[in-house]
mmCIF file of C-alpha atoms in Angstrom:
data_model
loop_
_atom_site.group_PDB
_atom_site.id
_atom_site.type_symbol
_atom_site.label_atom_id
_atom_site.label_comp_id
_atom_site.label_asym_id
_atom_site.label_seq_id
_atom_site.Cartn_x
_atom_site.Cartn_y
_atom_site.Cartn_z
ATOM 1 C CA MET A 1 91.685 124.755 158.488
ATOM 2 C CA LYS A 2 88.920 125.303 161.630
ATOM 3 C CA VAL A 3 87.962 122.288 163.403
ATOM 4 C CA THR A 4 84.644 122.348 165.085
ATOM 5 C CA ARG A 5 83.361 120.454 168.396
ATOM 6 C CA VAL A 6 80.929 117.437 167.781
ATOM 7 C CA ASP A 7 77.901 118.056 169.511
ATOM 8 C CA GLN A 8 76.291 114.997 171.500
ATOM 9 C CA ARG A 9 73.112 116.481 171.656
ATOM 10 C CA SER A 10 72.260 115.320 168.283
ATOM 11 C CA TYR A 11 68.856 113.319 168.136
ATOM 12 C CA VAL A 12 69.247 109.685 167.355
ATOM 13 C CA GLU A 13 65.591 107.736 166.409
ATOM 14 C CA PRO A 14 65.129 104.814 168.962
ATOM 15 C CA VAL A 15 65.064 101.428 167.859
ATOM 16 C CA LYS A 16 61.540 100.482 167.151
ATOM 17 C CA SER A 17 59.905 96.662 167.540
ATOM 18 C CA VAL A 18 58.645 95.051 164.652
ATOM 19 C CA LYS A 19 55.819 92.637 165.179
ATOM 20 C CA SER A 20 55.557 89.524 162.700
ATOM 21 C CA LYS A 21 53.171 86.814 162.135
ATOM 22 C CA HIS A 22 56.076 84.258 161.510
ATOM 23 C CA ILE A 23 58.380 85.393 164.653
ATOM 24 C CA GLU A 24 57.588 85.320 168.037
ATOM 25 C CA LYS A 25 59.102 87.047 170.797
ATOM 26 C CA GLY A 26 62.469 85.592 171.600
ATOM 27 C CA ASN A 27 62.132 83.003 168.913
ATOM 28 C CA THR A 28 63.916 84.321 165.819
ATOM 29 C CA ARG A 29 63.490 80.994 164.065
ATOM 30 C CA SER A 30 61.073 81.487 160.954
ATOM 31 C CA GLU A 31 57.632 79.738 161.762
ATOM 32 C CA LYS A 32 57.349 79.999 157.654
ATOM 33 C CA PRO A 33 56.037 76.455 155.938
ATOM 34 C CA VAL A 34 58.807 75.160 154.099
ATOM 35 C CA GLU A 35 56.474 74.575 151.064
ATOM 36 C CA GLU A 36 56.316 78.224 150.305
ATOM 37 C CA ALA A 37 60.445 78.812 150.220
ATOM 38 C CA VAL A 38 62.522 78.536 146.999
ATOM 39 C CA LYS A 39 63.071 75.157 145.961
ATOM 40 C CA TYR A 40 66.341 73.817 143.908
ATOM 41 C CA GLU A 41 65.500 72.364 140.601
ATOM 42 C CA PRO A 42 68.725 70.977 138.773
ATOM 43 C CA SER A 43 69.789 72.352 135.156
ATOM 44 C CA LYS A 44 68.644 70.329 132.509
ATOM 45 C CA ASN A 45 71.961 71.788 130.754
ATOM 46 C CA ASN A 46 74.463 68.753 131.153
ATOM 47 C CA GLU A 47 77.506 70.910 129.989
ATOM 48 C CA PRO A 48 80.509 71.353 132.616
ATOM 49 C CA VAL A 49 80.430 74.407 134.383
ATOM 50 C CA THR A 50 84.274 74.809 134.179
ATOM 51 C CA TYR A 51 86.585 76.553 131.692
ATOM 52 C CA LYS A 52 87.235 74.804 128.874
ATOM 53 C CA LYS A 53 90.451 75.128 127.604
ATOM 54 C CA THR A 54 90.615 75.807 123.688
ATOM 55 C CA SER A 55 93.255 74.284 121.829
ATOM 56 C CA HIS A 56 93.766 77.532 119.923
ATOM 57 C CA VAL A 57 96.939 79.199 120.835
ATOM 58 C CA TYR A 58 98.234 82.526 119.799
ATOM 59 C CA ASP A 59 101.073 81.867 117.690
ATOM 60 C CA HIS A 60 103.646 84.372 118.752
ATOM 61 C CA GLU A 61 106.584 82.927 116.463
ATOM 62 C CA THR A 62 104.805 83.078 113.494
ATOM 63 C CA VAL A 63 103.497 86.906 114.419
ATOM 64 C CA ALA A 64 107.144 87.877 115.163
ATOM 65 C CA LYS A 65 108.247 86.220 111.992
ATOM 66 C CA LEU A 66 105.493 88.647 109.726
ATOM 67 C CA LYS A 67 106.111 91.274 111.815
ATOM 68 C CA ARG A 68 109.943 91.252 110.734
ATOM 69 C CA GLN A 69 109.013 90.338 106.797
ATOM 70 C CA SER A 70 106.726 93.364 107.182
ATOM 71 C CA GLU A 71 109.230 95.699 108.451
ATOM 72 C CA GLU A 72 111.807 95.002 106.294
ATOM 73 C CA ALA A 73 109.888 95.330 103.383
ATOM 74 C CA TYR A 74 108.729 98.710 104.377
ATOM 75 C CA ALA A 75 112.470 99.724 105.406
ATOM 76 C CA HIS A 76 113.309 98.742 101.443
ATOM 77 C CA LEU A 77 110.486 100.736 100.222
ATOM 78 C CA ARG A 78 111.119 103.509 102.338
ATOM 79 C CA GLY A 79 115.155 103.441 101.531
ATOM 80 C CA LEU A 80 114.346 103.662 97.863
ATOM 81 C CA ILE A 81 111.840 106.777 98.286
ATOM 82 C CA GLU A 82 114.468 108.572 100.679
ATOM 83 C CA LYS A 83 117.072 108.027 97.735
ATOM 84 C CA LEU A 84 114.827 109.144 95.140
ATOM 85 C CA LEU A 85 114.481 112.329 97.201
ATOM 86 C CA LEU A 86 117.690 113.072 97.959
ATOM 87 C CA LYS A 87 118.838 112.964 94.616
ATOM 88 C CA GLN A 88 116.177 115.858 94.150
ATOM 89 C CA GLY A 89 117.333 118.019 97.273
ATOM 90 C CA HIS A 90 114.342 116.970 99.349
ATOM 91 C CA SER A 91 114.067 114.625 102.640
ATOM 92 C CA LEU A 92 110.989 112.761 103.959
ATOM 93 C CA LYS A 93 110.910 114.787 106.868
ATOM 94 C CA THR A 94 110.830 118.100 105.224
ATOM 95 C CA ILE A 95 108.681 117.575 101.951
ATOM 96 C CA THR A 96 105.490 119.414 101.379
ATOM 97 C CA SER A 97 102.567 118.291 99.315
ATOM 98 C CA GLU A 98 103.302 120.745 96.628
ATOM 99 C CA GLU A 99 106.795 119.433 96.286
ATOM 100 C CA TRP A 100 105.593 115.778 96.281
ATOM 101 C CA ALA A 101 103.510 116.984 93.029
ATOM 102 C CA GLY A 102 106.912 117.781 91.430
ATOM 103 C CA ILE A 103 108.893 114.769 92.236
ATOM 104 C CA GLN A 104 110.147 112.853 88.880
ATOM 105 C CA ILE A 105 110.800 109.263 89.330
ATOM 106 C CA ASP A 106 113.890 107.905 87.540
ATOM 107 C CA GLU A 107 113.948 104.933 85.820
ATOM 108 C CA PRO A 108 115.993 102.605 87.870
ATOM 109 C CA THR A 109 113.692 103.277 91.050
ATOM 110 C CA ARG A 110 110.381 102.825 88.613
ATOM 111 C CA LEU A 111 111.484 99.302 87.908
ATOM 112 C CA GLU A 112 112.713 98.612 91.392
ATOM 113 C CA ALA A 113 109.462 99.719 92.677
ATOM 114 C CA GLN A 114 107.428 97.906 89.659
ATOM 115 C CA ASN A 115 109.710 94.553 90.589
ATOM 116 C CA MET A 116 108.544 94.546 94.535
ATOM 117 C CA ILE A 117 104.995 94.413 93.511
ATOM 118 C CA ALA A 118 105.333 92.000 90.492
ATOM 119 C CA PRO A 119 104.641 88.407 91.034
ATOM 120 C CA GLY A 120 107.450 87.055 93.075
ATOM 121 C CA GLY A 121 108.371 90.160 94.890
ATOM 122 C CA PRO A 122 108.187 91.039 98.747
ATOM 123 C CA LEU A 123 105.085 93.269 97.899
ATOM 124 C CA SER A 124 103.175 91.280 95.319
ATOM 125 C CA ALA A 125 99.852 90.433 95.945
ATOM 126 C CA GLU A 126 100.319 86.871 96.563
ATOM 127 C CA ALA A 127 103.264 87.914 98.982
ATOM 128 C CA VAL A 128 101.092 90.141 100.831
ATOM 129 C CA SER A 129 97.927 88.317 100.854
ATOM 130 C CA ASP A 130 100.310 85.335 102.485
ATOM 131 C CA ARG A 131 101.399 87.371 105.073
ATOM 132 C CA ILE A 132 97.983 88.565 105.927
ATOM 133 C CA VAL A 133 96.235 85.512 106.091
ATOM 134 C CA ASP A 134 99.097 84.038 107.891
ATOM 135 C CA PHE A 135 98.862 86.997 110.289
ATOM 136 C CA ALA A 136 95.214 86.161 110.807
ATOM 137 C CA LYS A 137 95.567 82.533 111.375
ATOM 138 C CA ALA A 138 98.394 83.182 113.748
ATOM 139 C CA ILE A 139 96.531 85.826 116.056
ATOM 140 C CA SER A 140 93.437 83.628 115.907
ATOM 141 C CA GLY A 141 95.070 80.409 116.761
ATOM 142 C CA GLY A 142 93.587 78.779 113.736
ATOM 143 C CA ASP A 143 89.753 79.032 115.589
ATOM 144 C CA VAL A 144 87.546 79.241 112.621
ATOM 145 C CA GLU A 145 84.966 80.657 114.801
ATOM 146 C CA LYS A 146 86.744 84.030 114.451
ATOM 147 C CA LEU A 147 86.752 83.876 110.789
ATOM 148 C CA ASP A 148 84.000 86.589 110.631
ATOM 149 C CA LYS A 149 85.528 88.831 112.918
ATOM 150 C CA LEU A 150 88.899 88.604 111.086
ATOM 151 C CA LYS A 151 87.491 89.140 107.413
ATOM 152 C CA ASN A 152 85.562 92.165 108.767
ATOM 153 C CA ALA A 153 88.946 93.579 110.462
ATOM 154 C CA ILE A 154 90.432 93.107 107.277
ATOM 155 C CA GLU A 155 87.853 94.752 105.014
ATOM 156 C CA GLU A 156 87.784 97.374 107.672
ATOM 157 C CA GLY A 157 91.495 98.186 106.892
ATOM 158 C CA PHE A 158 90.901 97.993 103.472
ATOM 159 C CA ARG A 159 88.252 100.688 103.504
ATOM 160 C CA GLN A 160 90.442 102.765 105.905
ATOM 161 C CA ALA A 161 93.252 102.639 103.328
ATOM 162 C CA GLU A 162 90.921 103.405 100.382
ATOM 163 C CA SER A 163 89.800 106.866 102.394
ATOM 164 C CA ILE A 164 93.055 108.054 102.893
ATOM 165 C CA LEU A 165 94.767 107.377 99.894
ATOM 166 C CA GLY A 166 91.581 107.420 97.420
ATOM 167 C CA GLN A 167 91.206 104.974 95.197
ATOM 168 C CA LEU A 168 93.549 101.862 95.696
ATOM 169 C CA PRO A 169 95.865 100.630 93.078
ATOM 170 C CA GLU A 170 95.449 97.357 91.229
ATOM 171 C CA VAL A 171 97.857 95.536 93.265
ATOM 172 C CA SER A 172 96.115 96.275 96.554
ATOM 173 C CA LYS A 173 92.246 95.269 94.848
ATOM 174 C CA GLU A 174 93.958 92.127 93.815
ATOM 175 C CA THR A 175 95.596 91.581 97.357
ATOM 176 C CA TYR A 176 92.254 91.519 99.085
ATOM 177 C CA LYS A 177 90.622 89.465 96.805
ATOM 178 C CA LEU A 178 93.356 86.886 97.053
ATOM 179 C CA VAL A 179 93.343 87.303 101.247
ATOM 180 C CA MET A 180 89.062 86.902 101.104
ATOM 181 C CA GLU A 181 89.764 83.739 98.913
ATOM 182 C CA LYS A 182 92.412 82.169 100.969
ATOM 183 C CA LEU A 183 90.436 82.887 104.159
ATOM 184 C CA ASP A 184 87.345 81.225 102.715
ATOM 185 C CA LYS A 185 89.231 78.096 102.055
#
């Protein structure tokens, strides 16, 4: 690293005097008339300026309960699929898409999966729609002003699922319909 000397012969512009019709020499007080100054006009809006605390509170307890229920249903379904794959010499981690096409679903697995999505089951349209609506209410604190935002987010979620999975099964379509009906109430 090279250090160079600071040259003191640098040119500096001298300070220039500015003449003003409002300021006399030595008098820094403005002679501008008060009538020309900006005048304060009170607002016609009588709403308080302070932050209003909303009565809508994020419900951590309900969100945690719904998350736990969802994880339990997912774990049960995943376990069902893992057992099915193991019976046929595969695993979820190593199975290829070609091998998926050859998987045979045995009768006990089919019946258990069918019971999970049947009315009263943990993955039925009614149960899943209840969890989605309860979750939406919990994260919004029940604030109806957030309803459109919540509905748009749910619609987008179903659209994304459809773009990934292709056409959704009838139980998913029924779930979507029930969610929208419950949110409109």
